[in-house]
Short mmCIF file of C-alpha atoms in Angstrom, two decimals:
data_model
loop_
_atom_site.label_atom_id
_atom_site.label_comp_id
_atom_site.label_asym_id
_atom_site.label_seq_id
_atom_site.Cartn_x
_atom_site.Cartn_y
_atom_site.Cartn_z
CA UNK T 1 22.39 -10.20 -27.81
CA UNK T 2 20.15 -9.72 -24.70
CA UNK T 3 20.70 -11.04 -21.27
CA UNK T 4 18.33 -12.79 -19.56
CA UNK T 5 17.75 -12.28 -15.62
CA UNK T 6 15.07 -13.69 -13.70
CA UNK T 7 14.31 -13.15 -9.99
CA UNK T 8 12.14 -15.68 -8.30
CA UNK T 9 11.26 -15.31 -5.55
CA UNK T 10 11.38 -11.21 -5.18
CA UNK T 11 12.32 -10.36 -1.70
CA UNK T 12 11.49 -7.97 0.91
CA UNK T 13 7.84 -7.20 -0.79
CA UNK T 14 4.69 -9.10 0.93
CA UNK T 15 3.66 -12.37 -1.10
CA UNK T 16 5.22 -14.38 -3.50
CA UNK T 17 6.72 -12.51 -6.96
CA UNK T 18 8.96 -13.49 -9.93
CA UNK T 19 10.42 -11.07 -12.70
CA UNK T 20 11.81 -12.01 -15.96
CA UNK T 21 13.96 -9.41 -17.46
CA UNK T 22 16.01 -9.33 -20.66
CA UNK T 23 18.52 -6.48 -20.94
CA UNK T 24 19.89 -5.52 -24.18
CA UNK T 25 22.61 -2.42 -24.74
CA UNK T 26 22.77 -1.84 -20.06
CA UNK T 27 18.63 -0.97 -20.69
CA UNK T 28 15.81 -3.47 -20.00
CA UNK T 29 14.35 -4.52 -22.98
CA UNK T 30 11.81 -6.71 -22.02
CA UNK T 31 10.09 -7.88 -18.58
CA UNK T 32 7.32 -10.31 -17.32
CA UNK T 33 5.81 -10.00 -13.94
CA UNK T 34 4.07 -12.91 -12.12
CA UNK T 35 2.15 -13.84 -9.17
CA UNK T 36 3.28 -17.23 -8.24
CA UNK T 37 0.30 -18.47 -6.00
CA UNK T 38 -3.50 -18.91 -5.68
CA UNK T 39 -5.51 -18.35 -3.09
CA UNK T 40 -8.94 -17.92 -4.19
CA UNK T 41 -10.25 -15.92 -0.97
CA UNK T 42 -13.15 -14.64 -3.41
CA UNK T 43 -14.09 -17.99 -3.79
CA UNK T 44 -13.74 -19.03 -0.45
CA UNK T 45 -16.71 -16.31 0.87
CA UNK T 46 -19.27 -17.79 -2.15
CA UNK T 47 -22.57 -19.25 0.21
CA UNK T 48 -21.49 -17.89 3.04
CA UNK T 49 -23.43 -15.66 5.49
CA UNK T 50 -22.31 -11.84 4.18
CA UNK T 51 -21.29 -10.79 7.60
CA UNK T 52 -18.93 -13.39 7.67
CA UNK T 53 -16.43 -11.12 4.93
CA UNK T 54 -15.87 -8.40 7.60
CA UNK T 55 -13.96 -11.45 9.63
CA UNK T 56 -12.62 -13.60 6.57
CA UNK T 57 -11.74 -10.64 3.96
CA UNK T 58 -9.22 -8.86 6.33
CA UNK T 59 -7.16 -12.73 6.14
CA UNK T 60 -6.60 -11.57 2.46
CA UNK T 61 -2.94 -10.15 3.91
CA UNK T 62 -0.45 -10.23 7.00
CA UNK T 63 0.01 -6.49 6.05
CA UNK T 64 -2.48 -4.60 5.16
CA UNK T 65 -5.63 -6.35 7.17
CA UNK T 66 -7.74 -3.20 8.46
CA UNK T 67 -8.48 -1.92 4.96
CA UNK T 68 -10.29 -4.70 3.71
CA UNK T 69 -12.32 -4.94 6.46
CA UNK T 70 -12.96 -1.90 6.21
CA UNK T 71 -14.04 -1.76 2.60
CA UNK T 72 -15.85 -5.09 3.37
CA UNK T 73 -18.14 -3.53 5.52
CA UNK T 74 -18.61 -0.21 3.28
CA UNK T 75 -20.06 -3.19 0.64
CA UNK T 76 -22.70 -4.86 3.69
CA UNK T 77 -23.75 -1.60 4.43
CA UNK T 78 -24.91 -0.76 1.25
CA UNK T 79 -26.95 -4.92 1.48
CA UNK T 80 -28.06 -4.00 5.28
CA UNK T 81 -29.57 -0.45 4.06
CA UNK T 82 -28.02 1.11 7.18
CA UNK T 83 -25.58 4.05 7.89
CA UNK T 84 -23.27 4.25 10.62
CA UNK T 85 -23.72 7.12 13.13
CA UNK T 86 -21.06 10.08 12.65
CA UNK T 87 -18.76 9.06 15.85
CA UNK T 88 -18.61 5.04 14.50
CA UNK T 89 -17.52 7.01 10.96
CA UNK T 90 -14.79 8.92 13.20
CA UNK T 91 -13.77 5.67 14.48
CA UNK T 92 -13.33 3.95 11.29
CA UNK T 93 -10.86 6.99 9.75
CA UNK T 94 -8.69 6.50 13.10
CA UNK T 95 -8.16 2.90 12.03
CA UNK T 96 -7.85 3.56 8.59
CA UNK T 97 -5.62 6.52 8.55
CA UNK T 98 -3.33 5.53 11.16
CA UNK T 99 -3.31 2.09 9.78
CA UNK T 100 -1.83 3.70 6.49
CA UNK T 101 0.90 5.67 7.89
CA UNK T 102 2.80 2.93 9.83
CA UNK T 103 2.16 0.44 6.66
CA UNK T 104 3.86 3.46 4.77
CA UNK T 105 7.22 3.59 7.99
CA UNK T 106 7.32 -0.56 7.57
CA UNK T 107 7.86 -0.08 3.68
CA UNK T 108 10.47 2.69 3.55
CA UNK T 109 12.61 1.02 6.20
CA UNK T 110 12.18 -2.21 6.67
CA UNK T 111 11.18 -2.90 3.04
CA UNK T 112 12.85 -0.55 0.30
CA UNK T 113 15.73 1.45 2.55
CA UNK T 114 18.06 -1.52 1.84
CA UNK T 115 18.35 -0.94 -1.70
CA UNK T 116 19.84 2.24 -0.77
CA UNK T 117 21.56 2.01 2.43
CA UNK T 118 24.68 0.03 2.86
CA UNK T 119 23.91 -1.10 6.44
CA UNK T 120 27.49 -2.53 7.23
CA UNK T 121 28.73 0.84 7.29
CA UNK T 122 26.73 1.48 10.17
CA UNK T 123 29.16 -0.86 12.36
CA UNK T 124 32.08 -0.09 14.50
CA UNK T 125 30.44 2.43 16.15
CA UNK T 126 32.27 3.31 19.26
CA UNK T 127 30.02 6.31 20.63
CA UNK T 128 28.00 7.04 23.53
CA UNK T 129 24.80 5.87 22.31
CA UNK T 130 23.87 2.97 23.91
CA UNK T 131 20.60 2.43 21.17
CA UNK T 132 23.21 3.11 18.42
CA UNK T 133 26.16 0.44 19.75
CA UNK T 134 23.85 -2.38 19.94
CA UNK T 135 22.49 -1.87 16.39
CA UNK T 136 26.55 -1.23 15.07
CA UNK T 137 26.90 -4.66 17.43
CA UNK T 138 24.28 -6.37 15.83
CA UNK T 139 25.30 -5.48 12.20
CA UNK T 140 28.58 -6.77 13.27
CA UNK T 141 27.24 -10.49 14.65
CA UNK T 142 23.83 -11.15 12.98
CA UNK T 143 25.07 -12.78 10.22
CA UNK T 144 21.72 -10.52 8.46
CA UNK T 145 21.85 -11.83 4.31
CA UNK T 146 21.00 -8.24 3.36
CA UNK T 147 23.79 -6.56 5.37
CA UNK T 148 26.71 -8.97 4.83
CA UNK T 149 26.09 -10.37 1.77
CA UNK T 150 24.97 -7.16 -0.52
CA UNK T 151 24.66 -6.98 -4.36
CA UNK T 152 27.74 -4.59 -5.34
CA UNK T 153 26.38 -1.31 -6.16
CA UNK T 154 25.91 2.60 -5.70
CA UNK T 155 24.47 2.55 -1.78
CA UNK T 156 25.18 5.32 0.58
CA UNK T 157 27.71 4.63 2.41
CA UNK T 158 28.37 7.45 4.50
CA UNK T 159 28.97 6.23 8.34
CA UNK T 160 26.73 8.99 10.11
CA UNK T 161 23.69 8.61 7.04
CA UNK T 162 23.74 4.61 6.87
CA UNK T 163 23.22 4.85 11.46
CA UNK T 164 20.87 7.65 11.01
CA UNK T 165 19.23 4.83 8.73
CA UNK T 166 20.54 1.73 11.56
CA UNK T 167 18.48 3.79 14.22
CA UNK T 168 15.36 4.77 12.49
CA UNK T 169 15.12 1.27 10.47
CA UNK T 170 14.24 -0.14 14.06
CA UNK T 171 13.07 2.86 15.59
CA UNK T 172 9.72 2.45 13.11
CA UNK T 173 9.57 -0.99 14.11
CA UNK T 174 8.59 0.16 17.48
CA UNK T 175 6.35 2.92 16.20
CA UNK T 176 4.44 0.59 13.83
CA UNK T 177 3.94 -1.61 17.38
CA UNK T 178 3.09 1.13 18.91
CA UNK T 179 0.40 2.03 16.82
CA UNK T 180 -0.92 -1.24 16.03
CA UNK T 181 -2.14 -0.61 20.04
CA UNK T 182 -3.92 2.30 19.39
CA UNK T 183 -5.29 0.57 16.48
CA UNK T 184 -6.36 -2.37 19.16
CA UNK T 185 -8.29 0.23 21.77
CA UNK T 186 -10.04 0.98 18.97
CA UNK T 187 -11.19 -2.19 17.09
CA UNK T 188 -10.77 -4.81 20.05
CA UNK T 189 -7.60 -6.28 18.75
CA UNK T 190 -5.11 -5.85 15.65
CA UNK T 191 -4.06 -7.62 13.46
CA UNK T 192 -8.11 -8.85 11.85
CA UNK T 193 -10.51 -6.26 14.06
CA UNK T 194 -13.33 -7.32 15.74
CA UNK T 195 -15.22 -4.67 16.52
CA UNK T 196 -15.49 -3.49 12.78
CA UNK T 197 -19.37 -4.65 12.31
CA UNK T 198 -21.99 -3.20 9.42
CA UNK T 199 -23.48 0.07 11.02
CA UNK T 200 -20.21 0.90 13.03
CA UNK T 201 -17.77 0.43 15.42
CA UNK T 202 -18.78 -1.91 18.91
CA UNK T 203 -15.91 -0.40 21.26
CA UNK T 204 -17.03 1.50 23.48
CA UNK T 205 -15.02 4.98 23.97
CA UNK T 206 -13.51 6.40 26.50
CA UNK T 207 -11.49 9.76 27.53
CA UNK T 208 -8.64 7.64 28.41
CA UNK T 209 -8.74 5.63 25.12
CA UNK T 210 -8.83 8.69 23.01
CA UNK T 211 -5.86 10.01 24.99
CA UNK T 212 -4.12 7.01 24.43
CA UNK T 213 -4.54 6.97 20.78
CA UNK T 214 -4.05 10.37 21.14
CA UNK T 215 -0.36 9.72 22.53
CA UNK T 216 0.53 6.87 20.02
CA UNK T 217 -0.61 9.28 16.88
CA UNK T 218 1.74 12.30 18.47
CA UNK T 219 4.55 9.86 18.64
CA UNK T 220 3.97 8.69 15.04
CA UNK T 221 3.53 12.06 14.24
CA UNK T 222 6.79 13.17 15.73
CA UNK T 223 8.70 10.45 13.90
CA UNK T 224 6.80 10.99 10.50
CA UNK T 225 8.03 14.68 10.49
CA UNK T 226 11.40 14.37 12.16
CA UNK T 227 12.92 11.08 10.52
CA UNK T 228 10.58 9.50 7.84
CA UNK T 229 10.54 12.90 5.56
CA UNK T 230 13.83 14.08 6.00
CA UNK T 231 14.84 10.51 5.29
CA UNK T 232 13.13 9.85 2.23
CA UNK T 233 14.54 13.63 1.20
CA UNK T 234 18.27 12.18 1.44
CA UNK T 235 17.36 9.53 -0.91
CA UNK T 236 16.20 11.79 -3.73
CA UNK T 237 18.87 14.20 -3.50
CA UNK T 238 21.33 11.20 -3.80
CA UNK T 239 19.50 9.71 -6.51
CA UNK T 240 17.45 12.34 -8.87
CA UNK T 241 18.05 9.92 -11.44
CA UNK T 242 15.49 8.30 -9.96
CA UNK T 243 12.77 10.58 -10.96
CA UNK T 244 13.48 9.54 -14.46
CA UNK T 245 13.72 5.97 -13.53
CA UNK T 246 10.72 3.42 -13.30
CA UNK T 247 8.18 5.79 -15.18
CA UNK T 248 4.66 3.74 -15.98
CA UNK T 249 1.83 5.50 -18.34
CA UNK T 250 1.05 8.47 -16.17
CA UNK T 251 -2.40 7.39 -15.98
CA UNK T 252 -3.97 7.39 -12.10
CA UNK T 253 -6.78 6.29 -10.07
CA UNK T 254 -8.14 7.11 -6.60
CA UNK T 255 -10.73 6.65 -4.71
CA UNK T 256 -12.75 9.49 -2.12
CA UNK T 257 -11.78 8.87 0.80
CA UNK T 258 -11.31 10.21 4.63
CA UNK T 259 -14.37 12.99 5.09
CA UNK T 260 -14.20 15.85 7.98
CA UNK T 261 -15.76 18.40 8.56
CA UNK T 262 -13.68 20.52 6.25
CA UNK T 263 -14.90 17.96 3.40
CA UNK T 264 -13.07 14.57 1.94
CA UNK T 265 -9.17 14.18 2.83
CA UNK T 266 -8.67 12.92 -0.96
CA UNK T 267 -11.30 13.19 -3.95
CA UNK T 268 -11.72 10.48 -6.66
CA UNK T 269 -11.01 10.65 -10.27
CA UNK T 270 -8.57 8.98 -13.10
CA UNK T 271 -6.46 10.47 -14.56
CA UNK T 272 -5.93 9.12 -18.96
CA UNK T 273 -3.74 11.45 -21.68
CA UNK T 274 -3.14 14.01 -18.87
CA UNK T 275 -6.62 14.83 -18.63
CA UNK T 276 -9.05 14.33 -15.25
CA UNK T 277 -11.81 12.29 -15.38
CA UNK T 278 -14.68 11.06 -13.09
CA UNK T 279 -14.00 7.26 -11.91
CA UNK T 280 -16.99 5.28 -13.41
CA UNK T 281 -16.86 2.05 -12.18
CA UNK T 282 -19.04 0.55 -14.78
CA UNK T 283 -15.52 0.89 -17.04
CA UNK T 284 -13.31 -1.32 -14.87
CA UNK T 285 -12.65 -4.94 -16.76
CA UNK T 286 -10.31 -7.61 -15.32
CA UNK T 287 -8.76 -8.73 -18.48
CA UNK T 288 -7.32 -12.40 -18.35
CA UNK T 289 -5.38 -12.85 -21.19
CA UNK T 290 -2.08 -13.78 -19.23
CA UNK T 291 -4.10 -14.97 -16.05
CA UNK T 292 -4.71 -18.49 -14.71
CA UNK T 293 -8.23 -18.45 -15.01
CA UNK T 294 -11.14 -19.78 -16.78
CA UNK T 295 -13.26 -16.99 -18.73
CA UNK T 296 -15.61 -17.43 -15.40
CA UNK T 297 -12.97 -16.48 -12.85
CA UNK T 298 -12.39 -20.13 -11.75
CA UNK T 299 -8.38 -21.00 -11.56
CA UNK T 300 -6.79 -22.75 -14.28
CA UNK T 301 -3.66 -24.03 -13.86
CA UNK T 302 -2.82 -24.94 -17.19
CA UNK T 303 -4.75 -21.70 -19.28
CA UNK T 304 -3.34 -21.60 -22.28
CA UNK T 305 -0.88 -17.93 -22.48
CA UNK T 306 -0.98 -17.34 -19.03
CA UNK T 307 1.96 -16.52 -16.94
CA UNK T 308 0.60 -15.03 -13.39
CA UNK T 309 -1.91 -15.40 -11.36
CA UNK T 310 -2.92 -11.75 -11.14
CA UNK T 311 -5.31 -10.64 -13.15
CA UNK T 312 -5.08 -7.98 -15.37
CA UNK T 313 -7.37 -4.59 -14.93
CA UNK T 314 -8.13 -1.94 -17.57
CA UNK T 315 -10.45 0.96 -17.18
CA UNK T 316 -11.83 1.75 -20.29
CA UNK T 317 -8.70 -0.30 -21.86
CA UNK T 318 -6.40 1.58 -20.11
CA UNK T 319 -4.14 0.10 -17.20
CA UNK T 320 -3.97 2.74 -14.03
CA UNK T 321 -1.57 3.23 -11.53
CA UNK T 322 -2.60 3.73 -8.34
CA UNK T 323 -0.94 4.67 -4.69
CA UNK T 324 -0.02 7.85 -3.03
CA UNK T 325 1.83 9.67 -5.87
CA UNK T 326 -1.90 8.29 -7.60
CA UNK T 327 -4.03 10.32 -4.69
CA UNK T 328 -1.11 13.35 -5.16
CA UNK T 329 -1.73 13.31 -8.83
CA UNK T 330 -5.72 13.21 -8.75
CA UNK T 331 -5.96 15.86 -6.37
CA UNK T 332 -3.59 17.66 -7.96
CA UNK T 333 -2.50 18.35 -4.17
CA UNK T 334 -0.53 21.58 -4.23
CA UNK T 335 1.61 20.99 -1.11
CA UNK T 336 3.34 18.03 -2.93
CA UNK T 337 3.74 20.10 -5.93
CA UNK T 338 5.68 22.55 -3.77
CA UNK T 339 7.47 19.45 -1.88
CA UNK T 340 9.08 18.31 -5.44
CA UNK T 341 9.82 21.68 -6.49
CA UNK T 342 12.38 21.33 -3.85
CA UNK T 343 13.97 18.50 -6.20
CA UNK T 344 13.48 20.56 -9.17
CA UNK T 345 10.23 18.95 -10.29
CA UNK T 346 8.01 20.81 -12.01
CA UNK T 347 4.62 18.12 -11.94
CA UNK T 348 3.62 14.68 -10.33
CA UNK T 349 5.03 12.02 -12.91
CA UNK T 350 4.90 8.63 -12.49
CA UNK T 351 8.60 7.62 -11.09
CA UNK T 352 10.32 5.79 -8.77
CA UNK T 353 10.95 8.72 -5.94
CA UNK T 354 7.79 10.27 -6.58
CA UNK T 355 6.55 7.14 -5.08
CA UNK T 356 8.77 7.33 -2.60
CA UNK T 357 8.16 11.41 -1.59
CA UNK T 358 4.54 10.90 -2.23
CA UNK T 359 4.37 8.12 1.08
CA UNK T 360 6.10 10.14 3.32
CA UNK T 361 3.78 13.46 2.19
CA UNK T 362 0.95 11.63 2.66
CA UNK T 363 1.78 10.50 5.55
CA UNK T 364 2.48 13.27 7.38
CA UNK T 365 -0.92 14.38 5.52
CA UNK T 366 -2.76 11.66 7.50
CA UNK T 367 -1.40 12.14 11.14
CA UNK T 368 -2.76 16.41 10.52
CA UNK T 369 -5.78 14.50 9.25
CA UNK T 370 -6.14 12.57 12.27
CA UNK T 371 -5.62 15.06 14.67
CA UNK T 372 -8.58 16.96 13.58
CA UNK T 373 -10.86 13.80 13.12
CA UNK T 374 -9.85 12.40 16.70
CA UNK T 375 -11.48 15.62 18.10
CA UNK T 376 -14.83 15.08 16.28
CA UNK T 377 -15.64 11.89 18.29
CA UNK T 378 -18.57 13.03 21.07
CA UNK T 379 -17.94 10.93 24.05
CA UNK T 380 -21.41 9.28 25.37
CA UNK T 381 -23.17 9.02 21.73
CA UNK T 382 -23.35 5.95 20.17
CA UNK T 383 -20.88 4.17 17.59
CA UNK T 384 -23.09 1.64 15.65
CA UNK T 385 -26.47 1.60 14.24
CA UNK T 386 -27.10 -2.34 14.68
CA UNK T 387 -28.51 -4.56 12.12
CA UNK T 388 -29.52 -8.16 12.51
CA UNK T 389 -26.68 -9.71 11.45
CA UNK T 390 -28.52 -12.87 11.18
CA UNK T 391 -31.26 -11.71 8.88
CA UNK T 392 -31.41 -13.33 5.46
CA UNK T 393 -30.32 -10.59 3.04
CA UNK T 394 -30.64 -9.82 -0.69
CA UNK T 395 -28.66 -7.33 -2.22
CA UNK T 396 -26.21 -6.19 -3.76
CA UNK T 397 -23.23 -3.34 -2.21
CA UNK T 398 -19.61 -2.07 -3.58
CA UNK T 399 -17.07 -0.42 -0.70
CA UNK T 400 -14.95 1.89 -2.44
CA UNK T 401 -11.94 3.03 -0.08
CA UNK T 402 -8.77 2.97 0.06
CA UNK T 403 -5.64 1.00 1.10
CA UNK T 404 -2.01 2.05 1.85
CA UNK T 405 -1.05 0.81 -1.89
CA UNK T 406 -3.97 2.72 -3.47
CA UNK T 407 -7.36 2.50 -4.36
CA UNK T 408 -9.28 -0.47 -2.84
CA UNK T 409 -13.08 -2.26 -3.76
CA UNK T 410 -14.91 -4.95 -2.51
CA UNK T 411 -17.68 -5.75 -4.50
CA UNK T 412 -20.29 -8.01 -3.07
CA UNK T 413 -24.09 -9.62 -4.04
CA UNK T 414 -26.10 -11.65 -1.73
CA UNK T 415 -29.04 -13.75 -2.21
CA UNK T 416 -31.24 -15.22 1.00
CA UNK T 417 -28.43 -14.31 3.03
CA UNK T 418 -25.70 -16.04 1.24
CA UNK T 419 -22.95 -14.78 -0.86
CA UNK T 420 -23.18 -15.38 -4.45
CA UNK T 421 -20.39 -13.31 -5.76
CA UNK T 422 -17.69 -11.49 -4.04
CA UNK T 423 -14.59 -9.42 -6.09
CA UNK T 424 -11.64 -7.68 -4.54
CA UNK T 425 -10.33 -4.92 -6.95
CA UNK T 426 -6.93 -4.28 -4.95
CA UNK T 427 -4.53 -1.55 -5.55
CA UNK T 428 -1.45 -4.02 -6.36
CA UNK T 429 -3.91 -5.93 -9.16
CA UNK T 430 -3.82 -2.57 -10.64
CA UNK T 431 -0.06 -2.25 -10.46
CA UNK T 432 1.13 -5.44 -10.81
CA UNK T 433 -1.43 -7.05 -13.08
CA UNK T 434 0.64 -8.76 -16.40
CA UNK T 435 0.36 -7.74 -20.45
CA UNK T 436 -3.27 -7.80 -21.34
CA UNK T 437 -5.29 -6.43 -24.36
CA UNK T 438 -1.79 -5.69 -26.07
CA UNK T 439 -0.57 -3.33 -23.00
CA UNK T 440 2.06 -3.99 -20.79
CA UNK T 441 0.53 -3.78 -16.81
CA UNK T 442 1.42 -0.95 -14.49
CA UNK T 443 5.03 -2.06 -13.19
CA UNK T 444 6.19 -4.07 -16.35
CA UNK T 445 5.94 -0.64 -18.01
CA UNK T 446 8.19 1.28 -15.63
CA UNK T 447 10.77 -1.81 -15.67
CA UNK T 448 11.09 -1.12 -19.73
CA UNK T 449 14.00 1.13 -20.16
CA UNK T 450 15.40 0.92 -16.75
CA UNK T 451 18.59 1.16 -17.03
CA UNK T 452 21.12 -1.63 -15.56
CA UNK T 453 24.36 -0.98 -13.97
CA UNK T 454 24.21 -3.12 -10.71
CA UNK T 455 23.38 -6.86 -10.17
CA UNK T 456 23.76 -10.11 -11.99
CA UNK T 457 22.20 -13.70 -11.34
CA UNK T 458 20.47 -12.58 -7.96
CA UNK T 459 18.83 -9.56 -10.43
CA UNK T 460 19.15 -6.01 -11.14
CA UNK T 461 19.58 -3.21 -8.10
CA UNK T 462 17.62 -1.03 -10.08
CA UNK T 463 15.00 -3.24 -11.52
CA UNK T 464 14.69 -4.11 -7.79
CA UNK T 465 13.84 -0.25 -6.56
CA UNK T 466 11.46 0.03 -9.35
CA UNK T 467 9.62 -2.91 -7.81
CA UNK T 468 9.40 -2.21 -4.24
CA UNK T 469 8.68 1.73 -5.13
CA UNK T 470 5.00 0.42 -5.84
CA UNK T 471 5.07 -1.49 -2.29
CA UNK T 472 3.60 -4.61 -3.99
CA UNK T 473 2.01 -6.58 -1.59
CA UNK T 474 0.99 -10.15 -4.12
CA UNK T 475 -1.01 -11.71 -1.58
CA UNK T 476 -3.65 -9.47 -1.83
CA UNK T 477 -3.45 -9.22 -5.73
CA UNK T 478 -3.49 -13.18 -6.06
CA UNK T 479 -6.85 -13.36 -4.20
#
């Protein structure tokens, strides 16, 4: 006889998720993941002027803005026929790249270090630290749900490990603010850009804003290296089980992305029965089987089979994961291979901690990235090739790039200067999308089998750290 659990809503992930589990002999044995809302932000953009998506398509998320602005844009340029100049191209991998990284420091800690980390341990703390007694005194007072009132279950709860945790947990809460103002010298203001426009970047550059972005990437730098990797290295030698745990179809998907002058920071491909293959977009179909929509994309509350409001892709039938273990995988990036060779890994699988490792490589990837990129801006040359952003255009562009979560496009046609279709392909539709064409989606797959020790009405520990090891971010799959 199976038990049933159900989680609704699933916390500390952005949007608004429910999971349906039933666990039979301590293993799940069946799972359904849904996307309980609709906000139809494709829809919203249909006969409107096409510039207007750089603005309204970065609203698709509180989190993860930048990149679909970004990706917005790479679509109008394509409809505008126009190029930006190589320093507005600089500009735009500052913001992107450095945009990544922090979205990467806010998941770990703020996000998916609780289902590891027994916080209350951190308390009492009687020491000399001044940073470290207020946390301990906070822990103590705040009356915080996650700290206080914790799920029984197999944290670490080593004093000096959970307020090496305390510290850093708020420590990259001031590094991601940090950075967001780096971010803002750069693209007028953060969160939702403004100076993000079709042909480039409108800021105008100076020495002292390159040093000060310059200063904000050291100190994210500095903490990526010192605390975020060794961090996320205590986790999996605590829990190798974990590389067993919360394993989808090893089949992955990225995007090109990020281009120096040393050539493109990550190449594109998929990855199907362990072999590489080009990406060819032409093969991507959102299936909608399970989905809440009308065979024409409109929403349909009451569609007949449908249990979430994500939709379900397939390339070529085949449901992809994608993320940074996806990028690790498609490059087959040798640096990570030696990083989980540390852990006694012998290839990138699809797993819970290589999620986990492959955010904190990549993110130290990015800030070495960035370093070299920063110094390829040419102060006094131009940042944007303008357009007339009025003019009345016809056409037809696709932005492939890349978001935090994974692989990212924004697909737009125009006609007489008004939008007549727009479709976001985001990286947790991929991952989160439900059963469709008689295949589980992404994350239901890596729930099947998981084993259950911990948890009961409020759901499974471990079902939970399969979940937030994709960084699922709904509101920008419910679109």
């Amino acid at each position: 006889m199976s038990t049933l659990l159900s989680v609704d809503p699933v916390s500390r992930i952005e949007g608004h998720m429910s999971v349906e589990t039933a666990v039979e002999g301590g293993r799940v044995s069946k799972v359904r993941i849904a996307g309980n809302m609709y906000r139809g932000m494709e829809r919203l953009l249909f006969n409107r002027h096409p510039v207007d998506s750089a603005r309204i398509a970065q609203r698709i998320c509180g989190v993860c803005h930048e990149v679909h602005g970004i990706s917005s844009v790479m679509a109008l340029e394509q409809i505008f026929k126009v190029t930006p100049p190589a320093n507005g191209q600089v500009l735009r991998d500052m913001i992107l790249g450095l945009h990544i990284v922090t979205d990467h420091l806010l998941h770990f800690y703020n996000l998916c270090s609780p289902d590891y980390i027994d916080y209350a341990a951190a308390a009492g703390y009687s020491g000399r630290d001044a940073n470290l007694k207020n946390i301990s005194d906070w822990i103590s007072s705040s009356g915080t749900m996650f700290v206080i009132n914790k799920t029984p279950g197999d944290y670490i709860r080593d004093k000096e490990v959970a307020r090496r945790f305390a510290l850093h947990y708020f420590e990259a809460l001031k590094i991601r603010a940090e950075a967001a103002s780096g971010l803002a010298l750069i693209g007028g203001k953060v969160p939702f850009i403004h100076a993000l426009l079709p042909g480039g970047i409108t800021t105008e550059i100076t020495t002292d804003t390159l040093m000060k972005y310059y200063h904000v990437l050291t100190k994210t730098a500095d903490f990526v290296n010192n605390s975020f990797i060794p961090d996320v290295m205590v986790l999996a030698e605590r829990y190798p089980e974990y590389f067993r745990i919360g394993e989808a179809y090893n089949t992955f998907y990225a995007h090109t992305s990020l281009k120096s002058k040393k050539g493109w920071l990550f190449n594109s491909g998929v990855i199907v029965d362990g072999q590489k293959q080009p990406f060819d977009y032409k093969k991507v179909k959102e299936l909608l089987n399970s989905s809440f929509y009308n065979p024409d994309g409109s929403p349909n509350e009451s569609a007949k089979g449908a249990y979430s409001w994500i939709k379900a892709p397939r390339y070529n039938g085949f449901p992809l994961e994608t993320g940074p273990l996806a990028r690790m995988a498609v490059n087959n990036d040798q640096g990570f291979r030696q990083f989980l060779a540390r852990f006694g890994q012998s290839s990138i699988r699809s797993s819970v901690m290589g999620r986990l490792l492959a955010r904190a490589y990549e993110s130290r990837l990015l800030c070495n990235y960035l370093f070299e990129r920063s110094e390829e801006f040419v102060i006094g040359k131009s940042t944007i090739n303008h357009v007339d952003l009025q003019a009345n255009v016809t056409g037809e562009g696709i932005g492939f790039s890349l978001a935090a979560r994974g692989a990212l496009v924004h697909h737009i046609k125009a006609y007489n200067g008004k939008v007549t279709d727009y479709r976001m392909i985001v990286p947790s539709t991929w991952n989160f999308g439900p059963t469709a064409g008689g295949k589980h989606g992404v994350a239901e797959k890596s729930i099947l089998g998981t084993p259950v020790r911990f948890g009961g009405e409020s759901g499974s520990i471990e079902v939970g750290r399969v979940i937030r090891s994709y960084d699922p971010c709904t509101a920008c799959s419910v679109h």
